[in-house]
Amino acid sequence: MTDVFVRDSPLRRSYLWQGGHTLRSWLLSTDHKRIALLYAASITLFFFLGAVAAALMRLTLIDPQGRLMSAETYNKTFTFHGVVMVWFFLIPSIPATLGNFLVPLMVGARDLAFPRLNLFSWYLYMVGGLFTIACLLLGGVDTGWTFYTPFSTMFSDSHVILAVVGVFVVGFSSILTGLNFIVTIHTMRAPGMHWYRLPLFIWGIYATSIVMMLATPVLAMTLCLIGLERLFGVGIFDPSLGGDPVLFQHFFWFYSHPAVYIMILPAMGVVSELICCGARRRIFGYRFMTWSLLGIAFIGFLVWGHHMFVAGQSMYASMAFSILSFIVAVPSAIKVFNWVSTLYRGTIDFHAPMLYALGFIGLFMLGGLTGLFLAAVALDVNLTDTYFVVAHFHYIMVGGSVMAYLGGIHFWWPKITGRLYSERMAQLAAVLMFIGFNLTFFPQYLLGYMGMPRRYHQYPPQFHALNVLSSIGAVVLAISYLMPLFYFARSLRSGASAGPNPWQAAGLEWMTSSPPPEHNFVETPVVTEGPYAYHEHEEQA
Amino acid sequence: MNAHLAEHFDDPPQQKEAAMLGMWAFIATEVLFFGVLLAAYIVCRWRFPAGFADGSRHTDLLLGSIETAVLLASGCIMAVGLREIQLAKQRSACLAIVITAALGVAFLVLHGMEYVDEYHEGLIPTVRYLQNGTDADSMEVFFCLYYVITGLHSLHVLIGVVLLLVIAERTRRGHFSPHYYTPLEIAGLYWSLVDIVWIFVYPGIYLAGHSA
């Protein structure tokens, strides 16, 4: 089988063959498609590292006494989980893999604007990753992924500096990736590809890139200050020197709230692509979709204070942040309504990518609506630092971003590799993921509502049943995450050849061969119509 | 075919547009880097007006003002360099860039002199801080921020000097002409960033509260 495929021409004429076969040809490649695969391999590795930490936590929490690990080890485990999952998986996930692969293809360019910078970003990512691994091997860090002062600066005796340097470095990778996308989208669109003809995935990446570029420097500088404070006793966040620990929270959340949008905006872009293809409909309200993406990115910069309702900020600030947080729900709701309206009268095909996309809508809605609970100051005072918050952001980040990421990987897998995978297995994994996810995290809403605080390895016995339920869900979830590894591996070894457009999807990336040639297009495409022209074509036919 | 055109671009204008937009985007991120520090400075100054005013009085206004003049002059000369290359005068363009870099070095030397003086006066937190009195603690926060902000700025000046020397060498070798001078223009943009950051640092740190 393999030999037949190797001899057939699509692979011979693709980026997988043309750039060379040595390890060196991959590690020094400036081809955006190869760099996307480098990212895909490395973020998958980090995803499973973070997942092991999560599994250990769920295992500890089966027992109300939490005897599996000490409180300190537990702290280090959830910190590692948070740091790895946020900065080494979620933030680079869709932009650095699917974005890297698809942005030039979708706008009709031969590569990103700065190919060497793109490769450099991956190396920065790896260096940051090495620091994080080193931190883990030397004993870990126990501050939580938020590095709150004064604990991180004065009291923690774990390896805060190593962790902070790791995140600092990976931050630059994120900034440079965002910069590259922005310049590419602005200057390298194919003839006829004007702004309102761009697929929504590109709009999602564009909005994300703005946030990456403008928020990440704030994080980098803030972490730099933490490092200086630990090393030299600079007293900006240190209350004993007259500094202000809450100032750290302001700076941190000025980045880290928009960071949530770095994770969800590209996911929204992916889902828009999947829904249109799966329902064979033009997206409902295209311009509303583009402006709601930008609106979320913009308003996202103004809501950071809702993480600090109980941190001693002024009541009036809390009220303003609360109102702004409600406002950000408006463009998010527009998106959900428009996806649902797109499905209306569509010819829906429940293939695996579509199942992931539909799962995304459901989970994102639950996560988003509970976000409104938390945006209400009076409720948040009760719910903050409980499992309600944990469940809320996992619904957005795992239920939302990870579902969309996997949906996207399934959708574009034939384009990336030129092979088909087992549709049955993929559908099963998608359904299992939806069930496992809800089983894991819905009980956590209830636990939080009942008052179980987050970040403890012990809990009173009345929370036992729901915690066990959550841990059982985690097992189901783990199986559904492992399944794609197997059927994708089998697809690479013996999958049928995909052809250029197995989904009959619209979009420039489907016009070139699968896998695409090194410079993407034999001839620069000329665009004559808007995206998602499914409806029209079928009506004409 | 243009020798400077990378293969993934269609034509030189597209390449130039990408390079310039990339630099502007980079400048936007730099503004946020310094923005955090200036925001921290403003917040702390608002909390400790007396200590920060005291801190300002301990800075060297004369040296600070000379540094400002040096940096602004260098920015002006860099702009002249850009104009010269547009007029195809490679030699004078090269000279202008070298002078710009030299003024950058002068800035760093002057700033180094300030740091040495401050060391002798015992104004460096945790290294040598010999101040007493009611506002000594909040003045220490002032000097922490002073060193972080001016240190980061000086690092940018240093990077700028290296960058300018590379560009000057390339100009001397005749890499640039009125048809292609994008790297020179980008280096100039970077140097303007260094200038503009200082325009906020100088009044904020040296001037505010100095005469009170």
Short mmCIF file of C-alpha atoms in Angstrom, two decimals, chain A residues 207-485:
data_model
loop_
_atom_site.label_atom_id
_atom_site.label_comp_id
_atom_site.label_asym_id
_atom_site.label_seq_id
_atom_site.Cartn_x
_atom_site.Cartn_y
_atom_site.Cartn_z
CA ALA A 207 -8.70 39.07 15.50
CA THR A 208 -6.61 36.63 17.53
CA SER A 209 -3.39 38.00 16.14
CA ILE A 210 -4.31 41.51 17.22
CA VAL A 211 -4.88 40.25 20.74
CA MET A 212 -1.65 38.23 20.71
CA MET A 213 0.35 41.21 19.61
CA LEU A 214 -1.15 43.77 21.93
CA ALA A 215 -1.72 41.73 25.09
CA THR A 216 1.28 39.41 25.26
CA PRO A 217 3.89 42.18 25.77
CA VAL A 218 2.06 43.15 28.94
CA LEU A 219 2.37 39.61 30.27
CA ALA A 220 6.02 39.39 29.26
CA MET A 221 6.92 42.60 31.07
CA THR A 222 4.91 41.66 34.13
CA LEU A 223 6.63 38.28 34.38
CA CYS A 224 9.93 40.06 33.89
CA LEU A 225 9.10 42.22 36.91
CA ILE A 226 8.35 39.09 38.96
CA GLY A 227 11.75 37.70 38.02
CA LEU A 228 13.50 40.96 38.93
CA GLU A 229 11.60 41.11 42.17
CA ARG A 230 12.70 37.60 43.14
CA LEU A 231 16.29 38.13 42.04
CA PHE A 232 17.00 41.69 43.12
CA GLY A 233 14.22 42.59 45.52
CA VAL A 234 12.75 45.26 43.23
CA GLY A 235 9.66 46.19 45.24
CA ILE A 236 6.96 47.01 42.71
CA PHE A 237 4.57 44.27 43.83
CA ASP A 238 5.98 43.86 47.34
CA PRO A 239 3.75 45.40 50.03
CA SER A 240 6.58 45.50 52.56
CA LEU A 241 8.49 47.85 50.26
CA GLY A 242 5.38 49.90 49.52
CA GLY A 243 4.59 48.06 46.29
CA ASP A 244 1.15 46.86 45.28
CA PRO A 245 0.37 43.13 44.82
CA VAL A 246 -3.00 43.94 43.26
CA LEU A 247 -1.18 45.86 40.53
CA PHE A 248 0.22 42.49 39.48
CA GLN A 249 -3.31 41.14 39.14
CA HIS A 250 -4.28 44.10 36.97
CA PHE A 251 -1.33 43.55 34.65
CA PHE A 252 -1.71 39.80 34.64
CA TRP A 253 -5.39 39.83 33.75
CA PHE A 254 -4.91 42.61 31.24
CA TYR A 255 -3.13 39.87 29.30
CA SER A 256 -4.80 36.77 30.58
CA HIS A 257 -8.36 37.76 29.99
CA PRO A 258 -7.68 38.60 26.33
CA ALA A 259 -5.72 35.34 26.29
CA VAL A 260 -9.06 33.56 26.66
CA TYR A 261 -10.01 35.18 23.37
CA ILE A 262 -6.73 34.05 21.85
CA MET A 263 -8.02 30.57 22.57
CA ILE A 264 -11.65 30.99 21.52
CA LEU A 265 -11.58 33.35 18.51
CA PRO A 266 -9.70 30.99 16.18
CA ALA A 267 -11.98 28.19 17.44
CA MET A 268 -14.96 30.27 16.31
CA GLY A 269 -13.30 30.66 12.94
CA VAL A 270 -12.78 26.91 12.58
CA VAL A 271 -16.36 26.16 13.60
CA SER A 272 -17.72 28.62 11.03
CA GLU A 273 -15.87 26.71 8.30
CA LEU A 274 -17.05 23.32 9.56
CA ILE A 275 -20.68 24.38 9.98
CA CYS A 276 -20.93 25.85 6.49
CA CYS A 277 -19.42 22.78 4.86
CA GLY A 278 -21.39 20.35 7.05
CA ALA A 279 -24.71 22.10 6.39
CA ARG A 280 -23.81 23.05 2.82
CA ARG A 281 -24.99 26.59 3.42
CA ARG A 282 -23.53 30.06 3.12
CA ILE A 283 -22.85 31.44 6.60
CA PHE A 284 -25.79 33.38 8.00
CA GLY A 285 -24.87 37.05 8.54
CA TYR A 286 -21.28 37.05 7.27
CA ARG A 287 -20.59 40.68 8.11
CA PHE A 288 -22.06 40.31 11.57
CA MET A 289 -19.75 37.35 12.06
CA THR A 290 -16.67 39.35 11.08
CA TRP A 291 -17.55 42.35 13.20
CA SER A 292 -18.50 40.24 16.17
CA LEU A 293 -15.05 38.62 16.03
CA LEU A 294 -13.41 42.03 16.08
CA GLY A 295 -15.89 43.23 18.69
CA ILE A 296 -15.03 40.37 21.02
CA ALA A 297 -11.32 41.05 20.53
CA PHE A 298 -11.81 44.73 21.32
CA ILE A 299 -14.18 44.46 24.28
CA GLY A 300 -12.04 41.59 25.56
CA PHE A 301 -9.41 44.16 26.46
CA LEU A 302 -11.80 46.00 28.75
CA VAL A 303 -13.10 43.26 31.03
CA TRP A 304 -10.04 42.08 32.96
CA GLY A 305 -11.30 43.45 36.26
CA HIS A 306 -13.99 40.74 36.50
CA HIS A 307 -11.24 38.44 37.75
CA MET A 308 -10.69 40.76 40.68
CA PHE A 309 -14.14 41.37 42.18
CA VAL A 310 -12.89 40.07 45.54
CA ALA A 311 -9.31 41.37 45.26
CA GLY A 312 -10.10 44.71 46.81
CA GLN A 313 -10.68 46.85 43.73
CA SER A 314 -13.15 49.72 44.04
CA MET A 315 -16.84 48.87 43.92
CA TYR A 316 -17.32 51.24 41.00
CA ALA A 317 -14.56 49.55 39.03
CA SER A 318 -16.27 46.22 39.68
CA MET A 319 -19.57 47.59 38.41
CA ALA A 320 -17.97 48.90 35.21
CA PHE A 321 -16.13 45.63 34.60
CA SER A 322 -19.29 43.69 35.28
CA ILE A 323 -21.28 45.67 32.70
CA LEU A 324 -18.50 45.36 30.12
CA SER A 325 -18.38 41.62 30.71
CA PHE A 326 -22.09 41.39 29.99
CA ILE A 327 -21.55 43.40 26.82
CA VAL A 328 -18.96 40.93 25.51
CA ALA A 329 -21.70 38.30 25.62
CA VAL A 330 -23.58 40.15 22.87
CA PRO A 331 -21.18 39.47 19.99
CA SER A 332 -20.66 35.94 21.33
CA ALA A 333 -24.40 35.34 21.24
CA ILE A 334 -24.59 36.77 17.71
CA LYS A 335 -22.15 34.09 16.65
CA VAL A 336 -24.11 31.25 18.25
CA PHE A 337 -27.38 32.45 16.73
CA ASN A 338 -25.78 32.79 13.32
CA TRP A 339 -24.32 29.29 13.42
CA VAL A 340 -27.70 27.90 14.35
CA SER A 341 -29.37 29.95 11.62
CA THR A 342 -26.83 28.62 9.13
CA LEU A 343 -27.97 25.11 9.98
CA TYR A 344 -31.60 26.02 9.30
CA ARG A 345 -32.73 24.38 6.04
CA GLY A 346 -29.23 23.08 5.49
CA THR A 347 -28.40 19.64 4.19
CA ILE A 348 -26.63 18.47 7.30
CA ASP A 349 -24.01 15.76 7.06
CA PHE A 350 -23.03 14.40 10.47
CA HIS A 351 -19.45 13.58 9.55
CA ALA A 352 -16.81 13.77 12.29
CA PRO A 353 -15.78 17.44 11.83
CA MET A 354 -19.45 18.43 11.93
CA LEU A 355 -19.99 16.46 15.13
CA TYR A 356 -17.10 18.31 16.74
CA ALA A 357 -18.52 21.63 15.53
CA LEU A 358 -21.99 20.88 16.88
CA GLY A 359 -20.41 19.74 20.15
CA PHE A 360 -18.55 23.04 20.25
CA ILE A 361 -21.76 25.05 19.95
CA GLY A 362 -23.40 23.20 22.82
CA LEU A 363 -20.43 23.34 25.15
CA PHE A 364 -19.53 26.91 24.27
CA MET A 365 -23.10 27.96 25.06
CA LEU A 366 -22.98 26.35 28.49
CA GLY A 367 -19.58 27.86 29.17
CA GLY A 368 -20.64 31.26 27.91
CA LEU A 369 -23.89 31.41 29.84
CA THR A 370 -22.19 30.44 33.11
CA GLY A 371 -19.76 33.22 32.31
CA LEU A 372 -22.67 35.61 32.73
CA PHE A 373 -23.26 34.21 36.23
CA LEU A 374 -19.66 35.00 37.07
CA ALA A 375 -19.83 38.45 35.52
CA ALA A 376 -22.56 39.40 38.01
CA VAL A 377 -20.69 40.79 41.01
CA ALA A 378 -23.14 39.54 43.62
CA LEU A 379 -23.00 35.96 42.32
CA ASP A 380 -19.28 36.00 41.72
CA VAL A 381 -18.57 36.85 45.34
CA ASN A 382 -20.06 33.46 46.18
CA LEU A 383 -18.79 31.48 43.24
CA THR A 384 -15.27 32.83 42.85
CA ASP A 385 -12.48 30.35 43.56
CA THR A 386 -14.92 27.45 43.54
CA TYR A 387 -15.26 24.58 41.09
CA PHE A 388 -17.96 26.61 39.36
CA VAL A 389 -15.20 28.77 37.91
CA VAL A 390 -13.15 25.69 37.04
CA ALA A 391 -16.11 24.16 35.21
CA HIS A 392 -16.87 27.47 33.45
CA PHE A 393 -13.46 27.98 31.92
CA HIS A 394 -13.02 24.33 31.03
CA TYR A 395 -16.29 24.50 29.10
CA ILE A 396 -14.86 27.41 27.13
CA MET A 397 -11.29 26.21 26.74
CA VAL A 398 -11.66 22.44 26.51
CA GLY A 399 -15.28 22.18 25.42
CA GLY A 400 -14.81 25.14 23.10
CA SER A 401 -11.24 25.42 21.89
CA VAL A 402 -10.17 21.77 22.04
CA MET A 403 -13.34 20.53 20.34
CA ALA A 404 -12.85 23.10 17.58
CA TYR A 405 -9.15 22.29 17.28
CA LEU A 406 -9.86 18.57 16.89
CA GLY A 407 -12.77 19.30 14.54
CA GLY A 408 -10.40 21.38 12.44
CA ILE A 409 -7.71 18.70 12.49
CA HIS A 410 -10.26 16.16 11.27
CA PHE A 411 -11.61 18.51 8.62
CA TRP A 412 -8.22 19.47 7.16
CA TRP A 413 -6.44 16.17 7.81
CA PRO A 414 -7.04 15.02 4.20
CA LYS A 415 -5.59 18.32 2.99
CA ILE A 416 -2.57 18.16 5.29
CA THR A 417 -1.67 14.51 4.72
CA GLY A 418 -3.49 13.64 1.51
CA ARG A 419 -5.09 10.64 3.27
CA LEU A 420 -8.52 9.71 4.56
CA TYR A 421 -9.10 8.34 8.05
CA SER A 422 -11.69 5.98 9.47
CA GLU A 423 -14.86 8.06 9.56
CA ARG A 424 -16.63 5.65 11.94
CA MET A 425 -13.86 5.77 14.53
CA ALA A 426 -13.68 9.55 14.28
CA GLN A 427 -17.43 9.91 14.79
CA LEU A 428 -17.23 7.61 17.78
CA ALA A 429 -14.38 9.63 19.28
CA ALA A 430 -16.29 12.89 18.79
CA VAL A 431 -19.41 11.58 20.50
CA LEU A 432 -17.38 10.00 23.28
CA MET A 433 -15.59 13.28 23.83
CA PHE A 434 -18.84 15.16 24.17
CA ILE A 435 -20.16 12.65 26.70
CA GLY A 436 -16.88 12.34 28.59
CA PHE A 437 -16.45 16.07 28.74
CA ASN A 438 -19.89 16.71 30.20
CA LEU A 439 -19.48 13.85 32.64
CA THR A 440 -16.19 15.34 33.84
CA PHE A 441 -17.12 18.97 34.11
CA PHE A 442 -20.86 19.23 34.64
CA PRO A 443 -20.52 17.77 38.17
CA GLN A 444 -17.96 20.50 38.82
CA TYR A 445 -20.62 23.17 38.27
CA LEU A 446 -22.68 21.48 40.95
CA LEU A 447 -19.68 21.11 43.26
CA GLY A 448 -18.84 24.76 42.87
CA TYR A 449 -22.41 25.80 43.43
CA MET A 450 -22.38 23.71 46.63
CA GLY A 451 -19.26 25.58 47.69
CA MET A 452 -16.30 23.29 46.99
CA PRO A 453 -13.24 25.54 46.62
CA ARG A 454 -10.75 24.93 43.82
CA ARG A 455 -7.08 24.03 44.32
CA TYR A 456 -7.46 21.70 47.33
CA HIS A 457 -6.52 18.04 47.34
CA GLN A 458 -8.91 17.24 50.21
CA TYR A 459 -12.63 17.92 50.58
CA PRO A 460 -15.52 17.17 52.94
CA PRO A 461 -17.22 13.78 52.35
CA GLN A 462 -20.50 15.28 51.04
CA PHE A 463 -18.70 16.16 47.79
CA HIS A 464 -17.52 12.59 47.27
CA ALA A 465 -20.11 11.26 44.81
CA LEU A 466 -19.82 14.15 42.35
CA ASN A 467 -16.03 14.01 42.45
CA VAL A 468 -16.05 10.31 41.63
CA LEU A 469 -18.46 11.01 38.77
CA SER A 470 -16.11 13.68 37.48
CA SER A 471 -13.14 11.31 37.64
CA ILE A 472 -15.07 8.63 35.74
CA GLY A 473 -15.82 11.23 33.09
CA ALA A 474 -12.11 12.01 32.89
CA VAL A 475 -11.44 8.37 31.98
CA VAL A 476 -13.96 8.55 29.12
CA LEU A 477 -12.44 11.84 28.03
CA ALA A 478 -8.94 10.36 28.09
CA ILE A 479 -10.03 7.47 25.87
CA SER A 480 -11.57 9.87 23.39
CA TYR A 481 -8.33 11.88 23.26
CA LEU A 482 -6.22 8.79 22.68
CA MET A 483 -8.43 7.37 19.92
CA PRO A 484 -7.43 9.90 17.22
CA LEU A 485 -3.77 8.99 17.77
#
